[in-house]
């Protein structure tokens, strides 16, 4: 009973010549179509062509072609009686006790499907009438997400709460068609002519997924930015679509069990925009400024600032101004940048120390002889 694999990997004209009448995927489907009924093909100069408005009910001896990228589900009275994930041609035989009921192949979906098959397989011998449906095993694009107001999460790098408005899209994949159909798809879509599309605005089940993704964005951002392997930088989000997809998929699975309960997984993401709130923008500016002035570049910038300060003090304050800058530089440790540590400075009221400092400045040409004489007289109390 069930399906017999008649042709492995057969396509197009070969089956058109061999099988004049068979069921397969309808033409003109959108790339986002996830589940739809099989349609019969009629003869057309030895090639198949769609016949519209036909039922998806197969009987003993019916032929079915499974194209690449699709899985075939047969159902009777709401129960799954067969599943195929291997492309090729199959024949339904209700009286063949040796025919296989499941063809999962060796791909990534096989491990998921085998487990679900054992849970949901049809009990007893099925009848001769079976309803045939195709499930897309491809990545389904153009699933949008977005927030109307800021979402907030704790950021490990900035060490505070940050917020942003964001929007983007993700690709979705059905990793377990049996779970997907049994636990998620409404019965109204298990009818001829109906197409389950995740991007359909009238699809209430798809709307539920959208709401769950939006509800998982804040935990996903937190998972991504607080992962040490990501560098804890929210600015990397738009450059790492695969990494953020893993964080988003993990957050969705933790909150809503997409994979384990529904057979769904998020594969890739594309963040179109992130608009941070005012506080986060100020924090990011501060971090960028600190990054720019870190290391040798920061030392060079600080040394240039000190030199400018000495020049300004010399122009406006004479020797006193230069002495003040020198004392301030010593207190801030500026004079020690990239230099060996100097001995501790003598006490500030020691006249010998003051004269020694003034003499050094005179020798360096920083002050004039008259400036030195004035400082000498003041230090000696003359």
mmCIF file of C-alpha atoms in Angstrom:
data_model
loop_
_atom_site.group_PDB
_atom_site.id
_atom_site.type_symbol
_atom_site.label_atom_id
_atom_site.label_comp_id
_atom_site.label_asym_id
_atom_site.label_seq_id
_atom_site.Cartn_x
_atom_site.Cartn_y
_atom_site.Cartn_z
ATOM 1 C CA UNK A 1 0.000 0.000 0.000
ATOM 2 C CA UNK A 2 1.194 3.550 -0.598
ATOM 3 C CA UNK A 3 3.734 5.001 -3.012
ATOM 4 C CA UNK A 4 6.135 3.138 -5.264
ATOM 5 C CA UNK A 5 9.177 4.984 -6.597
ATOM 6 C CA UNK A 6 8.968 4.531 -10.357
ATOM 7 C CA UNK A 7 11.470 7.072 -11.746
ATOM 8 C CA UNK A 8 14.356 8.630 -9.784
ATOM 9 C CA UNK A 9 15.119 12.251 -10.579
ATOM 10 C CA UNK A 10 13.050 12.238 -13.788
ATOM 11 C CA UNK A 11 12.103 15.627 -15.210
ATOM 12 C CA UNK A 12 10.134 17.343 -17.937
ATOM 13 C CA UNK A 13 9.809 15.655 -21.301
ATOM 14 C CA UNK A 14 10.867 12.186 -20.151
ATOM 15 C CA UNK A 15 7.855 11.852 -17.898
ATOM 16 C CA UNK A 16 5.723 13.743 -20.356
ATOM 17 C CA UNK A 17 6.328 10.916 -22.827
ATOM 18 C CA UNK A 18 6.203 8.083 -20.311
ATOM 19 C CA UNK A 19 3.213 9.277 -18.262
ATOM 20 C CA UNK A 20 0.483 10.989 -20.256
ATOM 21 C CA UNK A 21 -1.464 11.831 -17.121
ATOM 22 C CA UNK A 22 0.084 12.639 -13.726
ATOM 23 C CA UNK A 23 -0.056 15.040 -10.743
ATOM 24 C CA UNK A 24 2.597 17.636 -9.974
ATOM 25 C CA UNK A 25 3.209 21.233 -8.797
ATOM 26 C CA UNK A 26 0.930 23.891 -10.359
ATOM 27 C CA UNK A 27 2.500 26.562 -12.548
ATOM 28 C CA UNK A 28 2.635 30.279 -11.741
ATOM 29 C CA UNK A 29 3.152 29.911 -7.996
ATOM 30 C CA UNK A 30 4.709 32.826 -6.076
ATOM 31 C CA UNK A 31 8.161 32.195 -4.602
ATOM 32 C CA UNK A 32 6.675 32.561 -1.124
ATOM 33 C CA UNK A 33 4.098 29.742 -1.524
ATOM 34 C CA UNK A 34 4.557 27.165 1.245
ATOM 35 C CA UNK A 35 1.718 24.617 0.845
ATOM 36 C CA UNK A 36 -0.699 23.872 -2.004
ATOM 37 C CA UNK A 37 -2.651 21.022 -3.557
ATOM 38 C CA UNK A 38 -1.223 18.897 -6.367
ATOM 39 C CA UNK A 39 -2.797 19.402 -9.796
ATOM 40 C CA UNK A 40 -3.180 16.888 -12.640
ATOM 41 C CA UNK A 41 -1.350 17.316 -15.925
ATOM 42 C CA UNK A 42 -3.062 16.478 -19.226
ATOM 43 C CA UNK A 43 -1.520 15.452 -22.539
ATOM 44 C CA UNK A 44 -0.268 18.107 -24.914
ATOM 45 C CA UNK A 45 1.836 16.748 -27.782
ATOM 46 C CA UNK A 46 3.429 14.334 -25.385
ATOM 47 C CA UNK A 47 4.081 17.040 -22.757
ATOM 48 C CA UNK A 48 2.184 17.970 -19.620
ATOM 49 C CA UNK A 49 0.115 21.085 -19.168
ATOM 50 C CA UNK A 50 -1.889 22.317 -16.207
ATOM 51 C CA UNK A 51 -5.611 21.702 -16.095
ATOM 52 C CA UNK A 52 -7.322 24.253 -13.906
ATOM 53 C CA UNK A 53 -9.969 23.557 -11.326
ATOM 54 C CA UNK A 54 -9.165 19.848 -10.900
ATOM 55 C CA UNK A 55 -9.262 18.079 -7.551
ATOM 56 C CA UNK A 56 -6.125 16.732 -5.884
ATOM 57 C CA UNK A 57 -7.613 13.299 -5.169
ATOM 58 C CA UNK A 58 -5.527 10.383 -6.401
ATOM 59 C CA UNK A 59 -6.659 6.775 -6.723
ATOM 60 C CA UNK A 60 -5.030 3.411 -7.268
ATOM 61 C CA UNK A 61 -2.497 3.686 -10.107
ATOM 62 C CA UNK A 62 -2.170 7.475 -10.069
ATOM 63 C CA UNK A 63 1.201 8.911 -11.091
ATOM 64 C CA UNK A 64 2.840 11.803 -9.227
ATOM 65 C CA UNK A 65 5.957 13.817 -10.131
ATOM 66 C CA UNK A 66 7.877 15.454 -7.264
ATOM 67 C CA UNK A 67 10.172 18.280 -8.517
ATOM 68 C CA UNK A 68 13.381 19.420 -6.843
ATOM 69 C CA UNK A 69 12.787 21.612 -3.802
ATOM 70 C CA UNK A 70 9.373 20.216 -2.889
ATOM 71 C CA UNK A 71 7.985 17.550 -0.606
ATOM 72 C CA UNK A 72 4.805 15.533 -1.242
ATOM 73 C CA UNK A 73 2.256 14.759 1.469
ATOM 74 C CA UNK A 74 -0.637 12.335 1.009
ATOM 75 C CA UNK A 75 -3.542 12.587 3.423
ATOM 76 C CA UNK A 76 -6.779 10.798 4.146
ATOM 77 C CA UNK A 77 -9.396 12.097 6.592
ATOM 78 C CA UNK A 78 -6.878 14.505 8.099
ATOM 79 C CA UNK A 79 -4.214 11.815 8.641
ATOM 80 C CA UNK A 80 -0.887 11.740 6.793
ATOM 81 C CA UNK A 81 -0.469 8.481 4.898
ATOM 82 C CA UNK A 82 2.743 9.127 2.943
ATOM 83 C CA UNK A 83 5.565 11.628 2.574
ATOM 84 C CA UNK A 84 8.173 12.139 -0.167
ATOM 85 C CA UNK A 85 11.168 14.495 -0.132
ATOM 86 C CA UNK A 86 13.122 12.807 -2.942
ATOM 87 C CA UNK A 87 12.545 14.211 -6.446
ATOM 88 C CA UNK A 88 11.297 11.756 -9.062
ATOM 89 C CA UNK A 89 8.227 9.926 -10.312
ATOM 90 C CA UNK A 90 5.965 7.882 -8.022
ATOM 91 C CA UNK A 91 2.928 5.673 -8.429
ATOM 92 C CA UNK A 92 0.188 5.195 -5.853
ATOM 93 C CA UNK A 93 -0.808 1.568 -5.313
ATOM 94 C CA UNK A 94 -3.279 0.846 -2.589
ATOM 95 C CA UNK A 95 -2.894 -2.921 -2.994
ATOM 96 C CA UNK A 96 0.934 -3.138 -2.902
ATOM 97 C CA UNK A 97 1.937 -4.225 0.606
ATOM 98 C CA UNK A 98 5.658 -3.784 -0.130
ATOM 99 C CA UNK A 99 5.577 -0.150 -1.251
ATOM 100 C CA UNK A 100 7.209 2.404 0.992
ATOM 101 C CA UNK A 101 5.185 5.077 2.734
ATOM 102 C CA UNK A 102 7.967 7.568 3.373
ATOM 103 C CA UNK A 103 10.843 8.739 1.152
ATOM 104 C CA UNK A 104 12.811 11.237 3.209
ATOM 105 C CA UNK A 105 16.137 10.981 1.392
ATOM 106 C CA UNK A 106 19.458 11.745 3.026
ATOM 107 C CA UNK A 107 19.078 15.509 3.325
ATOM 108 C CA UNK A 108 18.921 17.681 6.399
ATOM 109 C CA UNK A 109 15.145 17.338 6.645
ATOM 110 C CA UNK A 110 15.240 13.539 6.883
ATOM 111 C CA UNK A 111 16.070 13.399 10.600
ATOM 112 C CA UNK A 112 13.237 15.764 11.508
ATOM 113 C CA UNK A 113 10.708 14.070 9.247
ATOM 114 C CA UNK A 114 11.458 10.537 10.404
ATOM 115 C CA UNK A 115 10.725 11.488 13.997
ATOM 116 C CA UNK A 116 7.471 13.190 13.077
ATOM 117 C CA UNK A 117 6.482 10.287 10.823
ATOM 118 C CA UNK A 118 6.633 7.899 13.754
ATOM 119 C CA UNK A 119 4.409 10.244 15.755
ATOM 120 C CA UNK A 120 1.767 11.002 13.118
ATOM 121 C CA UNK A 121 1.800 8.132 10.620
ATOM 122 C CA UNK A 122 -1.519 6.651 9.542
ATOM 123 C CA UNK A 123 -2.676 3.659 11.592
ATOM 124 C CA UNK A 124 -3.922 0.694 9.579
ATOM 125 C CA UNK A 125 -4.275 0.220 5.833
ATOM 126 C CA UNK A 126 -5.318 3.408 4.038
ATOM 127 C CA UNK A 127 -8.176 3.540 1.592
ATOM 128 C CA UNK A 128 -7.726 4.045 -2.122
ATOM 129 C CA UNK A 129 -8.529 7.766 -2.213
ATOM 130 C CA UNK A 130 -5.738 10.062 -1.080
ATOM 131 C CA UNK A 131 -5.420 13.871 -1.150
ATOM 132 C CA UNK A 132 -2.039 15.043 -2.482
ATOM 133 C CA UNK A 133 -0.348 18.250 -1.304
ATOM 134 C CA UNK A 134 3.051 19.762 -2.022
ATOM 135 C CA UNK A 135 5.160 21.510 0.612
ATOM 136 C CA UNK A 136 8.025 23.827 -0.347
ATOM 137 C CA UNK A 137 11.401 22.737 1.037
ATOM 138 C CA UNK A 138 13.133 25.851 -0.283
ATOM 139 C CA UNK A 139 13.979 29.046 1.562
ATOM 140 C CA UNK A 140 10.866 31.213 1.463
ATOM 141 C CA UNK A 141 11.844 34.898 1.067
ATOM 142 C CA UNK A 142 10.305 38.290 1.760
ATOM 143 C CA UNK A 143 9.023 37.709 5.295
ATOM 144 C CA UNK A 144 9.016 41.203 6.793
ATOM 145 C CA UNK A 145 9.495 42.398 10.354
ATOM 146 C CA UNK A 146 9.452 45.857 11.872
ATOM 147 C CA UNK A 147 8.667 47.866 14.994
ATOM 148 C CA UNK A 148 6.549 51.004 15.236
ATOM 149 C CA UNK A 149 8.169 52.160 18.478
ATOM 150 C CA UNK A 150 11.496 51.579 20.212
ATOM 151 C CA UNK A 151 12.414 48.190 21.589
ATOM 152 C CA UNK A 152 14.872 48.048 24.479
ATOM 153 C CA UNK A 153 17.499 45.573 25.585
ATOM 154 C CA UNK A 154 20.531 45.487 27.898
ATOM 155 C CA UNK A 155 23.750 45.940 25.976
ATOM 156 C CA UNK A 156 26.887 44.306 27.385
ATOM 157 C CA UNK A 157 29.353 46.598 25.612
ATOM 158 C CA UNK A 158 27.694 49.921 26.448
ATOM 159 C CA UNK A 159 26.828 48.518 29.886
ATOM 160 C CA UNK A 160 23.364 50.045 29.856
ATOM 161 C CA UNK A 161 19.929 49.725 28.277
ATOM 162 C CA UNK A 162 19.701 50.779 24.641
ATOM 163 C CA UNK A 163 16.739 51.217 22.307
ATOM 164 C CA UNK A 164 15.996 51.325 18.591
ATOM 165 C CA UNK A 165 13.312 51.164 15.912
ATOM 166 C CA UNK A 166 14.182 48.564 13.282
ATOM 167 C CA UNK A 167 12.821 46.863 10.185
ATOM 168 C CA UNK A 168 13.987 44.173 7.818
ATOM 169 C CA UNK A 169 13.158 40.778 6.369
ATOM 170 C CA UNK A 170 14.060 37.125 6.805
ATOM 171 C CA UNK A 171 13.922 33.861 4.899
ATOM 172 C CA UNK A 172 11.924 31.005 6.352
ATOM 173 C CA UNK A 173 12.317 27.281 5.795
ATOM 174 C CA UNK A 174 9.995 24.366 6.509
ATOM 175 C CA UNK A 175 12.379 21.856 8.106
ATOM 176 C CA UNK A 176 9.645 19.385 9.096
ATOM 177 C CA UNK A 177 6.638 19.365 6.727
ATOM 178 C CA UNK A 178 4.759 16.829 8.853
ATOM 179 C CA UNK A 179 4.904 19.010 11.969
ATOM 180 C CA UNK A 180 4.118 22.066 9.883
ATOM 181 C CA UNK A 181 0.918 20.595 8.413
ATOM 182 C CA UNK A 182 -0.278 18.755 11.513
ATOM 183 C CA UNK A 183 0.386 21.468 14.091
ATOM 184 C CA UNK A 184 0.218 24.796 12.279
ATOM 185 C CA UNK A 185 -1.576 24.945 8.925
ATOM 186 C CA UNK A 186 -5.319 25.693 9.317
ATOM 187 C CA UNK A 187 -7.644 23.075 7.831
ATOM 188 C CA UNK A 188 -9.068 25.667 5.434
ATOM 189 C CA UNK A 189 -5.793 25.532 3.450
ATOM 190 C CA UNK A 190 -5.973 21.758 2.966
ATOM 191 C CA UNK A 191 -8.317 22.197 0.019
ATOM 192 C CA UNK A 192 -7.840 22.228 -3.781
ATOM 193 C CA UNK A 193 -6.975 25.660 -5.118
ATOM 194 C CA UNK A 194 -5.815 27.066 -1.755
ATOM 195 C CA UNK A 195 -2.244 28.312 -1.315
ATOM 196 C CA UNK A 196 -0.680 28.829 2.108
ATOM 197 C CA UNK A 197 1.586 31.855 1.720
ATOM 198 C CA UNK A 198 3.509 33.380 4.638
ATOM 199 C CA UNK A 199 3.402 36.830 3.024
ATOM 200 C CA UNK A 200 -0.385 36.799 2.516
ATOM 201 C CA UNK A 201 -1.862 39.620 4.594
ATOM 202 C CA UNK A 202 -5.138 37.684 4.904
ATOM 203 C CA UNK A 203 -3.368 34.625 6.323
ATOM 204 C CA UNK A 204 -4.031 34.764 10.072
ATOM 205 C CA UNK A 205 -1.441 32.070 10.777
ATOM 206 C CA UNK A 206 1.235 34.069 8.941
ATOM 207 C CA UNK A 207 0.225 37.207 10.867
ATOM 208 C CA UNK A 208 0.757 35.280 14.088
ATOM 209 C CA UNK A 209 4.307 34.432 12.997
ATOM 210 C CA UNK A 210 4.969 38.113 12.231
ATOM 211 C CA UNK A 211 3.829 39.121 15.730
ATOM 212 C CA UNK A 212 6.017 36.443 17.306
ATOM 213 C CA UNK A 213 9.076 37.614 15.371
ATOM 214 C CA UNK A 214 8.499 41.225 16.456
ATOM 215 C CA UNK A 215 8.103 40.016 20.036
ATOM 216 C CA UNK A 216 11.445 38.196 19.750
ATOM 217 C CA UNK A 217 13.476 41.110 18.360
ATOM 218 C CA UNK A 218 14.545 42.549 21.730
ATOM 219 C CA UNK A 219 15.724 39.136 23.054
ATOM 220 C CA UNK A 220 17.466 38.530 19.700
ATOM 221 C CA UNK A 221 19.344 41.841 19.902
ATOM 222 C CA UNK A 222 20.313 41.000 23.479
ATOM 223 C CA UNK A 223 21.551 37.537 22.476
ATOM 224 C CA UNK A 224 23.608 38.985 19.640
ATOM 225 C CA UNK A 225 25.164 41.996 21.371
ATOM 226 C CA UNK A 226 25.932 40.111 24.600
ATOM 227 C CA UNK A 227 27.674 37.244 22.795
ATOM 228 C CA UNK A 228 31.456 37.701 23.308
ATOM 229 C CA UNK A 229 32.150 36.055 19.952
ATOM 230 C CA UNK A 230 30.271 38.918 18.232
ATOM 231 C CA UNK A 231 32.406 41.584 19.892
ATOM 232 C CA UNK A 232 29.393 42.953 21.772
ATOM 233 C CA UNK A 233 28.849 45.689 19.187
ATOM 234 C CA UNK A 234 25.350 46.561 18.009
ATOM 235 C CA UNK A 235 26.939 48.410 15.075
ATOM 236 C CA UNK A 236 27.888 45.024 13.545
ATOM 237 C CA UNK A 237 24.275 43.886 13.222
ATOM 238 C CA UNK A 238 23.715 45.103 9.681
ATOM 239 C CA UNK A 239 26.986 43.533 8.504
ATOM 240 C CA UNK A 240 26.310 40.076 9.953
ATOM 241 C CA UNK A 241 22.994 38.835 8.573
ATOM 242 C CA UNK A 242 23.728 35.169 9.242
ATOM 243 C CA UNK A 243 24.892 35.798 12.803
ATOM 244 C CA UNK A 244 21.817 37.841 13.653
ATOM 245 C CA UNK A 245 19.596 35.227 11.973
ATOM 246 C CA UNK A 246 20.968 32.651 14.402
ATOM 247 C CA UNK A 247 20.225 34.938 17.343
ATOM 248 C CA UNK A 248 16.719 35.687 16.045
ATOM 249 C CA UNK A 249 16.019 32.005 15.387
ATOM 250 C CA UNK A 250 17.230 31.114 18.893
ATOM 251 C CA UNK A 251 15.032 33.809 20.458
ATOM 252 C CA UNK A 252 11.994 32.667 18.462
ATOM 253 C CA UNK A 253 12.627 29.039 19.372
ATOM 254 C CA UNK A 254 13.025 29.891 23.033
ATOM 255 C CA UNK A 255 9.827 31.897 23.124
ATOM 256 C CA UNK A 256 7.565 30.075 20.658
ATOM 257 C CA UNK A 257 9.183 26.701 19.757
ATOM 258 C CA UNK A 258 8.986 27.166 15.987
ATOM 259 C CA UNK A 259 11.283 24.272 15.148
ATOM 260 C CA UNK A 260 10.166 21.721 17.722
ATOM 261 C CA UNK A 261 6.409 22.404 17.509
ATOM 262 C CA UNK A 262 5.859 23.772 13.998
ATOM 263 C CA UNK A 263 8.753 22.527 11.885
ATOM 264 C CA UNK A 264 9.867 26.066 10.936
ATOM 265 C CA UNK A 265 13.240 27.810 11.087
ATOM 266 C CA UNK A 266 14.621 31.274 10.279
ATOM 267 C CA UNK A 267 17.602 30.911 7.928
ATOM 268 C CA UNK A 268 18.794 34.416 6.955
ATOM 269 C CA UNK A 269 17.967 37.994 7.864
ATOM 270 C CA UNK A 270 18.451 41.377 6.227
ATOM 271 C CA UNK A 271 18.203 44.418 8.481
ATOM 272 C CA UNK A 272 17.113 47.331 6.309
ATOM 273 C CA UNK A 273 17.457 50.020 8.974
ATOM 274 C CA UNK A 274 18.114 50.605 12.667
ATOM 275 C CA UNK A 275 17.197 53.974 14.156
ATOM 276 C CA UNK A 276 18.578 54.289 17.698
ATOM 277 C CA UNK A 277 16.900 56.488 20.286
ATOM 278 C CA UNK A 278 18.521 59.774 21.379
ATOM 279 C CA UNK A 279 20.318 58.375 24.438
ATOM 280 C CA UNK A 280 21.761 55.465 22.461
ATOM 281 C CA UNK A 281 22.971 57.791 19.694
ATOM 282 C CA UNK A 282 24.852 59.906 22.261
ATOM 283 C CA UNK A 283 26.402 56.788 23.777
ATOM 284 C CA UNK A 284 27.519 55.579 20.357
ATOM 285 C CA UNK A 285 29.104 58.976 19.604
ATOM 286 C CA UNK A 286 31.044 58.799 22.858
ATOM 287 C CA UNK A 287 32.212 55.266 22.115
ATOM 288 C CA UNK A 288 33.267 56.210 18.592
ATOM 289 C CA UNK A 289 35.198 59.203 19.924
ATOM 290 C CA UNK A 290 36.929 57.045 22.517
ATOM 291 C CA UNK A 291 37.785 54.443 19.875
ATOM 292 C CA UNK A 292 39.243 57.131 17.604
ATOM 293 C CA UNK A 293 41.467 58.516 20.399
ATOM 294 C CA UNK A 294 42.636 55.180 21.781
ATOM 295 C CA UNK A 295 46.221 53.891 21.617
ATOM 296 C CA UNK A 296 49.067 55.752 19.879
ATOM 297 C CA UNK A 297 46.611 58.017 18.042
ATOM 298 C CA UNK A 298 45.258 59.236 21.374
ATOM 299 C CA UNK A 299 48.758 59.961 22.738
ATOM 300 C CA UNK A 300 49.656 61.936 19.621
ATOM 301 C CA UNK A 301 46.445 63.942 19.857
ATOM 302 C CA UNK A 302 47.037 64.701 23.558
ATOM 303 C CA UNK A 303 50.647 65.732 22.992
ATOM 304 C CA UNK A 304 49.545 68.100 20.237
ATOM 305 C CA UNK A 305 46.959 69.615 22.603
ATOM 306 C CA UNK A 306 49.604 70.154 25.307
ATOM 307 C CA UNK A 307 51.988 71.800 22.838
ATOM 308 C CA UNK A 308 49.230 74.133 21.737
ATOM 309 C CA UNK A 309 48.474 74.959 25.371
ATOM 310 C CA UNK A 310 52.124 75.775 26.083
ATOM 311 C CA UNK A 311 52.263 78.050 23.061
ATOM 312 C CA UNK A 312 49.075 79.856 24.073
ATOM 313 C CA UNK A 313 50.267 80.231 27.688
ATOM 314 C CA UNK A 314 53.600 81.656 26.540
ATOM 315 C CA UNK A 315 51.861 84.185 24.331
ATOM 316 C CA UNK A 316 49.406 85.389 26.968
ATOM 317 C CA UNK A 317 50.907 84.692 30.380
ATOM 318 C CA UNK A 318 54.659 85.008 30.011
ATOM 319 C CA UNK A 319 56.842 83.020 32.372
ATOM 320 C CA UNK A 320 54.076 82.551 34.935
ATOM 321 C CA UNK A 321 51.817 81.040 32.318
ATOM 322 C CA UNK A 322 54.532 78.700 31.134
ATOM 323 C CA UNK A 323 55.302 77.665 34.705
ATOM 324 C CA UNK A 324 51.579 76.937 35.243
ATOM 325 C CA UNK A 325 51.389 74.778 32.148
ATOM 326 C CA UNK A 326 54.532 72.949 33.173
ATOM 327 C CA UNK A 327 53.151 72.278 36.645
ATOM 328 C CA UNK A 328 49.769 71.165 35.231
ATOM 329 C CA UNK A 329 51.479 68.884 32.746
ATOM 330 C CA UNK A 330 53.417 67.277 35.538
ATOM 331 C CA UNK A 331 50.287 66.768 37.645
ATOM 332 C CA UNK A 332 48.395 65.119 34.750
ATOM 333 C CA UNK A 333 51.292 62.882 33.860
ATOM 334 C CA UNK A 334 51.373 64.353 30.359
ATOM 335 C CA UNK A 335 55.109 64.787 30.459
ATOM 336 C CA UNK A 336 55.459 61.047 31.050
ATOM 337 C CA UNK A 337 53.524 59.891 27.956
ATOM 338 C CA UNK A 338 55.544 57.246 26.143
ATOM 339 C CA UNK A 339 58.583 58.199 28.339
ATOM 340 C CA UNK A 340 60.291 56.515 31.304
ATOM 341 C CA UNK A 341 58.802 57.408 34.685
ATOM 342 C CA UNK A 342 60.530 60.559 36.080
ATOM 343 C CA UNK A 343 61.594 60.949 39.739
ATOM 344 C CA UNK A 344 59.160 62.646 42.081
ATOM 345 C CA UNK A 345 59.187 66.467 41.805
ATOM 346 C CA UNK A 346 60.609 68.495 44.708
ATOM 347 C CA UNK A 347 58.315 70.445 46.992
ATOM 348 C CA UNK A 348 56.630 73.425 45.310
ATOM 349 C CA UNK A 349 58.026 76.025 47.866
ATOM 350 C CA UNK A 350 61.691 75.016 47.433
ATOM 351 C CA UNK A 351 63.438 78.075 45.859
ATOM 352 C CA UNK A 352 66.310 75.930 44.574
ATOM 353 C CA UNK A 353 63.844 73.711 42.712
ATOM 354 C CA UNK A 354 62.092 76.769 41.264
ATOM 355 C CA UNK A 355 65.376 78.266 40.060
ATOM 356 C CA UNK A 356 66.454 74.929 38.609
ATOM 357 C CA UNK A 357 63.156 74.657 36.696
ATOM 358 C CA UNK A 358 63.508 78.268 35.459
ATOM 359 C CA UNK A 359 67.115 77.662 34.356
ATOM 360 C CA UNK A 360 66.053 74.580 32.374
ATOM 361 C CA UNK A 361 63.346 76.636 30.627
ATOM 362 C CA UNK A 362 65.886 79.395 29.889
ATOM 363 C CA UNK A 363 68.306 76.892 28.371
ATOM 364 C CA UNK A 364 65.516 75.464 26.221
ATOM 365 C CA UNK A 365 64.669 78.939 24.965
ATOM 366 C CA UNK A 366 61.182 78.844 26.444
ATOM 367 C CA UNK A 367 61.773 82.082 28.442
ATOM 368 C CA UNK A 368 64.042 85.110 28.016
ATOM 369 C CA UNK A 369 66.909 86.211 30.248
ATOM 370 C CA UNK A 370 64.738 88.976 31.686
ATOM 371 C CA UNK A 371 62.011 86.439 32.514
ATOM 372 C CA UNK A 372 64.601 84.281 34.264
ATOM 373 C CA UNK A 373 65.982 87.239 36.240
ATOM 374 C CA UNK A 374 62.463 88.127 37.384
ATOM 375 C CA UNK A 375 61.740 84.572 38.530
ATOM 376 C CA UNK A 376 65.098 84.423 40.296
ATOM 377 C CA UNK A 377 64.423 87.614 42.186
ATOM 378 C CA UNK A 378 60.962 86.409 43.207
ATOM 379 C CA UNK A 379 62.233 82.996 44.357
ATOM 380 C CA UNK A 380 65.035 84.573 46.461
ATOM 381 C CA UNK A 381 62.744 87.254 47.862
ATOM 382 C CA UNK A 382 64.806 90.100 46.454
#
